[in-house]
PDB file of C-alpha atoms in Angstrom:
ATOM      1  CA  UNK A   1    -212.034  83.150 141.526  1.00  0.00           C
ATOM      2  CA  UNK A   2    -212.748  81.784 138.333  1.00  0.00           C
ATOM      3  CA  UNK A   3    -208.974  81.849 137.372  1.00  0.00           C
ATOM      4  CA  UNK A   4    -207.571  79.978 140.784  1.00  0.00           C
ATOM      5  CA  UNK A   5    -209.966  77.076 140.198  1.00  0.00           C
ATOM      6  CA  UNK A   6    -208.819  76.877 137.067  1.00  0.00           C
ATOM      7  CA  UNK A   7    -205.108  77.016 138.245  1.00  0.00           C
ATOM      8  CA  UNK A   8    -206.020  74.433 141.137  1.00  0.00           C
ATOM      9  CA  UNK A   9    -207.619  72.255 138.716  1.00  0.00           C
ATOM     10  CA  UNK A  10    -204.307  72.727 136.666  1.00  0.00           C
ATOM     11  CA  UNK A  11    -201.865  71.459 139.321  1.00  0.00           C
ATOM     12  CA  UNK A  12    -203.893  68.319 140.706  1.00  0.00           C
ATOM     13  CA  UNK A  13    -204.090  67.513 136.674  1.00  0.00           C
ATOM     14  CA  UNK A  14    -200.225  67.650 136.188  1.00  0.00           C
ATOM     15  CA  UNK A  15    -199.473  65.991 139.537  1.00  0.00           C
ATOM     16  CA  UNK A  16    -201.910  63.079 139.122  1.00  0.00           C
ATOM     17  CA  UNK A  17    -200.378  62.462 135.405  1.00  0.00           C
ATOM     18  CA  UNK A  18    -196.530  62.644 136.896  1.00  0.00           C
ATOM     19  CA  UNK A  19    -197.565  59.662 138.780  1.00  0.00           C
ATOM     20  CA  UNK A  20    -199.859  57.903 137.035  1.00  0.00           C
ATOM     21  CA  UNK A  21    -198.591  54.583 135.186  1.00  0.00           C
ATOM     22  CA  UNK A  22    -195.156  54.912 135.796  1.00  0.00           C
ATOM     23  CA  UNK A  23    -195.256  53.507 139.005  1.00  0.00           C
ATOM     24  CA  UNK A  24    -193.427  50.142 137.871  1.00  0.00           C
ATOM     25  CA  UNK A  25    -190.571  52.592 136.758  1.00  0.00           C
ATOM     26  CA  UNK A  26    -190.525  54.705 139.917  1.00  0.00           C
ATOM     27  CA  UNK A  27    -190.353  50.886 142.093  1.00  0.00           C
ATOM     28  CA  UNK A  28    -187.272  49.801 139.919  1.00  0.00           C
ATOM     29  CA  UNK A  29    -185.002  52.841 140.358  1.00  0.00           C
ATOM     30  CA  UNK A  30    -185.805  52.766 144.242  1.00  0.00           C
ATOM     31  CA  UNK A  31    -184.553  49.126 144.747  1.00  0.00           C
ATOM     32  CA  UNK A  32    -181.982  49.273 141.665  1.00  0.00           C
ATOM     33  CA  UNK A  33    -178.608  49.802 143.021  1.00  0.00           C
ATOM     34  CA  UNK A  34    -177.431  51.298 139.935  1.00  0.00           C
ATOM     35  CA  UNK A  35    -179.089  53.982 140.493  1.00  0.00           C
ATOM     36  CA  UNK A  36    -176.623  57.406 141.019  1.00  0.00           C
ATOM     37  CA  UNK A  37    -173.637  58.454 140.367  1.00  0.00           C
ATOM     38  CA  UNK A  38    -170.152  56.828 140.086  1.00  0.00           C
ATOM     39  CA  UNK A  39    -166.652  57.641 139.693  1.00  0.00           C
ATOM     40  CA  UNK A  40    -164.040  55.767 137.651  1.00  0.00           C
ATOM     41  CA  UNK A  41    -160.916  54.932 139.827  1.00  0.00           C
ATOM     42  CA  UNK A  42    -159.406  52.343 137.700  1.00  0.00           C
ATOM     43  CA  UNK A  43    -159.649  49.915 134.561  1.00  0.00           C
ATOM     44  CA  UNK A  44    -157.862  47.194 132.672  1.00  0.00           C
ATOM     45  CA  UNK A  45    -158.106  47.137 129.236  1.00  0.00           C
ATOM     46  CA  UNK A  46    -157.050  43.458 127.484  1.00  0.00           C
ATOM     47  CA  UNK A  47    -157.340  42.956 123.492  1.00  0.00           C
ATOM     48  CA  UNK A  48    -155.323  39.817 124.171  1.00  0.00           C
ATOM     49  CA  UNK A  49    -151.554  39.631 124.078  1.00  0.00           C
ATOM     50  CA  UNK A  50    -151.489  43.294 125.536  1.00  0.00           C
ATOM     51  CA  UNK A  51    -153.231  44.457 129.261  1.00  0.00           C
ATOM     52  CA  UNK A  52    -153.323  48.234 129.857  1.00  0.00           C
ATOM     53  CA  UNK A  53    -153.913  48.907 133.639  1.00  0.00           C
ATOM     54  CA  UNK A  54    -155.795  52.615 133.932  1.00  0.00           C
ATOM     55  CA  UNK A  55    -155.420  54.765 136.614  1.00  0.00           C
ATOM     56  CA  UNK A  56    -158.403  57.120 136.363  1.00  0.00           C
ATOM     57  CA  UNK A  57    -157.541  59.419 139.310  1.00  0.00           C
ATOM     58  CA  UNK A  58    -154.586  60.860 137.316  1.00  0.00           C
ATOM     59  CA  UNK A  59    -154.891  63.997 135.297  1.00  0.00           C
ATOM     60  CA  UNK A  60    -158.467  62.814 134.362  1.00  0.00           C
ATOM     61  CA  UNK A  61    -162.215  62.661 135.636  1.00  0.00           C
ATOM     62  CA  UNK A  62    -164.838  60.252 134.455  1.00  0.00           C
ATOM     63  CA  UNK A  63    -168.178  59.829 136.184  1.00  0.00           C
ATOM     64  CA  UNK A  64    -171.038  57.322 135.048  1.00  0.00           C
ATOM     65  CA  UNK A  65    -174.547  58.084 136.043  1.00  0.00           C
ATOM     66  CA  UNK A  66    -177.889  56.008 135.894  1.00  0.00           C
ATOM     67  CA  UNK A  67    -181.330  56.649 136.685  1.00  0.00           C
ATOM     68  CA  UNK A  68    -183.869  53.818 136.133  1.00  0.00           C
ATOM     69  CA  UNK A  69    -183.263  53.548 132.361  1.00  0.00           C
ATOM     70  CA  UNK A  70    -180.722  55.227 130.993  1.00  0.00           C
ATOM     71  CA  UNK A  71    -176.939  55.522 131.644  1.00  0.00           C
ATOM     72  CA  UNK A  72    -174.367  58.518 130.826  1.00  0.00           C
ATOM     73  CA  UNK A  73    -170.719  58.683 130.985  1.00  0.00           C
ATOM     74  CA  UNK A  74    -168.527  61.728 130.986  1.00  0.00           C
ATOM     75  CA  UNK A  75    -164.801  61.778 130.841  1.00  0.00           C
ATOM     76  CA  UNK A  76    -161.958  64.800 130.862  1.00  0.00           C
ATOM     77  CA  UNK A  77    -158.747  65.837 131.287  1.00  0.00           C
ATOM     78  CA  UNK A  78    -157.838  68.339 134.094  1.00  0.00           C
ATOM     79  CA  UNK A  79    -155.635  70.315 132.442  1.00  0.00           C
ATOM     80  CA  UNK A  80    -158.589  71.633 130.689  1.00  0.00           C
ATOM     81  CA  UNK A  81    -157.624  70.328 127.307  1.00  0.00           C
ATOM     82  CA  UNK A  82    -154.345  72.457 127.295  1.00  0.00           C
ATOM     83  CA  UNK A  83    -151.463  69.794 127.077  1.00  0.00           C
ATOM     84  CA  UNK A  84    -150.786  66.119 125.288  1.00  0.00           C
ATOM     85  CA  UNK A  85    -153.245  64.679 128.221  1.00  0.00           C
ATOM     86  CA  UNK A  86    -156.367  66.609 126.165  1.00  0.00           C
ATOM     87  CA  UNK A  87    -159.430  64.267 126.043  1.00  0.00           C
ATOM     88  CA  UNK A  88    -162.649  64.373 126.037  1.00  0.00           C
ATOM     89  CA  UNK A  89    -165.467  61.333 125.889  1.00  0.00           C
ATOM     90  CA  UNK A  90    -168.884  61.148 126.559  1.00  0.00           C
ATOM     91  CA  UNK A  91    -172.403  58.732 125.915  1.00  0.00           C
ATOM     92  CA  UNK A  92    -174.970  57.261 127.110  1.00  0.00           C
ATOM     93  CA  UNK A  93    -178.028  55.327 126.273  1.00  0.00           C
ATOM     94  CA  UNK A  94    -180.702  52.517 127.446  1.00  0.00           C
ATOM     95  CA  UNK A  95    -179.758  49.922 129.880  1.00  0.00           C
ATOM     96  CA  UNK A  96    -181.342  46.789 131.079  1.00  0.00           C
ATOM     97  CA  UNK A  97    -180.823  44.670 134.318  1.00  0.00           C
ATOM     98  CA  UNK A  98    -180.743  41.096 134.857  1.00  0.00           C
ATOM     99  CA  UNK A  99    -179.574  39.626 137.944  1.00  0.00           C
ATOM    100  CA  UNK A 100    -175.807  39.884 138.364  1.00  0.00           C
ATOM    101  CA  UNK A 101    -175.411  41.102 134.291  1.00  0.00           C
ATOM    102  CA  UNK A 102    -176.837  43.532 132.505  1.00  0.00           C
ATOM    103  CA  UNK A 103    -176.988  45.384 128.970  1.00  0.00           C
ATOM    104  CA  UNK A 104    -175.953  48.928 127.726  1.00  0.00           C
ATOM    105  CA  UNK A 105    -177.264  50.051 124.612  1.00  0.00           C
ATOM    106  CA  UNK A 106    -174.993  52.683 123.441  1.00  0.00           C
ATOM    107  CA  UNK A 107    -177.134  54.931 121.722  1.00  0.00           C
ATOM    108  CA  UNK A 108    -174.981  58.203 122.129  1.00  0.00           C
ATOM    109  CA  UNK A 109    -171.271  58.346 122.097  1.00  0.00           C
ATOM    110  CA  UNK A 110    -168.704  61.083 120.610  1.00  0.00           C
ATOM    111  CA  UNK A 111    -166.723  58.212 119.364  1.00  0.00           C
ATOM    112  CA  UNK A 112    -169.563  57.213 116.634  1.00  0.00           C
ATOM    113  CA  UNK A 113    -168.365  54.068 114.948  1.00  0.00           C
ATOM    114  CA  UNK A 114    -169.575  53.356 118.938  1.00  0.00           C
ATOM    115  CA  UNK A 115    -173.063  54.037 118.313  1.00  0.00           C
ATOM    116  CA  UNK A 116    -175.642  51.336 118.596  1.00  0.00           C
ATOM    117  CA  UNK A 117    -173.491  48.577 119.920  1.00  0.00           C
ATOM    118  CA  UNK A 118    -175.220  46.667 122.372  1.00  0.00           C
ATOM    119  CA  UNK A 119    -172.430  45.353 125.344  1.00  0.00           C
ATOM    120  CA  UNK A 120    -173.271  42.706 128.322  1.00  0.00           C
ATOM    121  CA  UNK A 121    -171.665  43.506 131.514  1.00  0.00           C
ATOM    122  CA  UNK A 122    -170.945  41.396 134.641  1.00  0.00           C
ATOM    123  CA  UNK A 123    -171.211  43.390 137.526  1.00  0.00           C
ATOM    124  CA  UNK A 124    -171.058  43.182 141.217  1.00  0.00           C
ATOM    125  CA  UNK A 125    -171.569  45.835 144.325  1.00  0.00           C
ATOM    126  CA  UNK A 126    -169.737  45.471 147.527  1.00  0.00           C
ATOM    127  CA  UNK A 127    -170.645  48.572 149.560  1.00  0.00           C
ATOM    128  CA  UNK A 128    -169.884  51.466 147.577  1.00  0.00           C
ATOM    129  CA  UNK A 129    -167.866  50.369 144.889  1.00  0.00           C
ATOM    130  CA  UNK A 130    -169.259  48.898 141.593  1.00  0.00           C
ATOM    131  CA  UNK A 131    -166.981  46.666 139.648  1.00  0.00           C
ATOM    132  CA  UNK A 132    -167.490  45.816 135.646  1.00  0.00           C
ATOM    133  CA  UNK A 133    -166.823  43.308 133.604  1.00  0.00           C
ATOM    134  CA  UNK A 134    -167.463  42.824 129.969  1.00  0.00           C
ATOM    135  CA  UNK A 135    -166.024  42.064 126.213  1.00  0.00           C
ATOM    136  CA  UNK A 136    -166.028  45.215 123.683  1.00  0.00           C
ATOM    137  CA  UNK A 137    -166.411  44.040 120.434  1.00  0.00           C
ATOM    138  CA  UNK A 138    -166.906  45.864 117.170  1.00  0.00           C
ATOM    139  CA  UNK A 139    -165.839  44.530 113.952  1.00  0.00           C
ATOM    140  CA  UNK A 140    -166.211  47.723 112.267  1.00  0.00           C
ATOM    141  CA  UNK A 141    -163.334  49.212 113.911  1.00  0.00           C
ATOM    142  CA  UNK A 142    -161.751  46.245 114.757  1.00  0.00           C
ATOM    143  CA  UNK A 143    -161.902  45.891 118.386  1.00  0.00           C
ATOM    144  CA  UNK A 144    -162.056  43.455 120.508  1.00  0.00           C
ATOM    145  CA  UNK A 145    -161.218  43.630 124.359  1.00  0.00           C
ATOM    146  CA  UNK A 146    -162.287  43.115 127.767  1.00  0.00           C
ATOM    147  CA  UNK A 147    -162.265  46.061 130.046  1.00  0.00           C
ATOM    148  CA  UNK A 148    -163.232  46.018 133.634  1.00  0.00           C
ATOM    149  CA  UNK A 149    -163.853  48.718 135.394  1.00  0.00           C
ATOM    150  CA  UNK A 150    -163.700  49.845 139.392  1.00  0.00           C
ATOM    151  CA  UNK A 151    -166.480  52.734 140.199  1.00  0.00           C
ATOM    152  CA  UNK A 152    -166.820  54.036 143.578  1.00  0.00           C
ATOM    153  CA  UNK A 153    -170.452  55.814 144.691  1.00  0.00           C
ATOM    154  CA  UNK A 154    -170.532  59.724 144.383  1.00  0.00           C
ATOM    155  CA  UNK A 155    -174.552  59.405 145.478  1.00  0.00           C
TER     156      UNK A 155
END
């Protein structure tokens, strides 16, 4: 008896403490349309004299998830890394909303001279699709482009 109290006691601990003070952050991801997961369809890529249009549908996968803080991105080949096409990226990090813009802070990325760059994005929603806008710009590596990107909701 002794031992079921004990376990009772144990459970309405753990569930009061899984919702205690984090109610702000449990609010934000309900009304933040962010939230879930998107696929890449297409991009443009402009560092100036030169604009790269990007099919994403076409031999490759990317998907970009967020919950109410933090955003990931993973991106393959479908030939399983066997031919020229072979890539693989992938990061993630903090992000912040503010109105129609908001901030990534890249804290993980496979590429690493892309680690803790902080980017401001333009972005709008129109049903399910989630369109991007922002400059890239890292002097280490000297880049410096604007890329927009078209994601479409997965959930």
């Amino acid at each position: 008896m002794k031992q079921i109290k004990l376990s009772l006691l144990g459970l309405v601990f753990l569930s009061s403490c899984s919702l205690s003070g984090d109610k702000s952050r449990q609010l934000k991801t309900s009304v933040n349309p962010l939230v879930g997961t998107w696929q890449l369809v297409a991009g443009i890529q402009n560092t100036g004299d030169d604009t790269v249009m990007i099919d994403y549908t076409k031999g490759q996968e990317m998907i970009k998830m967020y919950n109410g803080t933090h955003f990931a991105f993973l991106r393959h080949d479908l030939s399983q890394g066997k031919d020229s096409t072979a890539i693989f990226v992938s990061g993630g990090g903090r992000y912040e909303v503010n109105k129609d813009k908001y901030f990534e802070y890249l804290d993980y990325c496979n590429y690493r001279e892309w680690e803790g760059q902080k980017f401001e994005l333009a972005s709008t929603i129109s049903g399910d699709t989630l369109t991007t806008n922002s400059i890239e710009k890292i002097d280490a590596i000297d880049l410096n482009q604007i890329n927009i990107e078209k994601l479409v909701r997965l959930q």
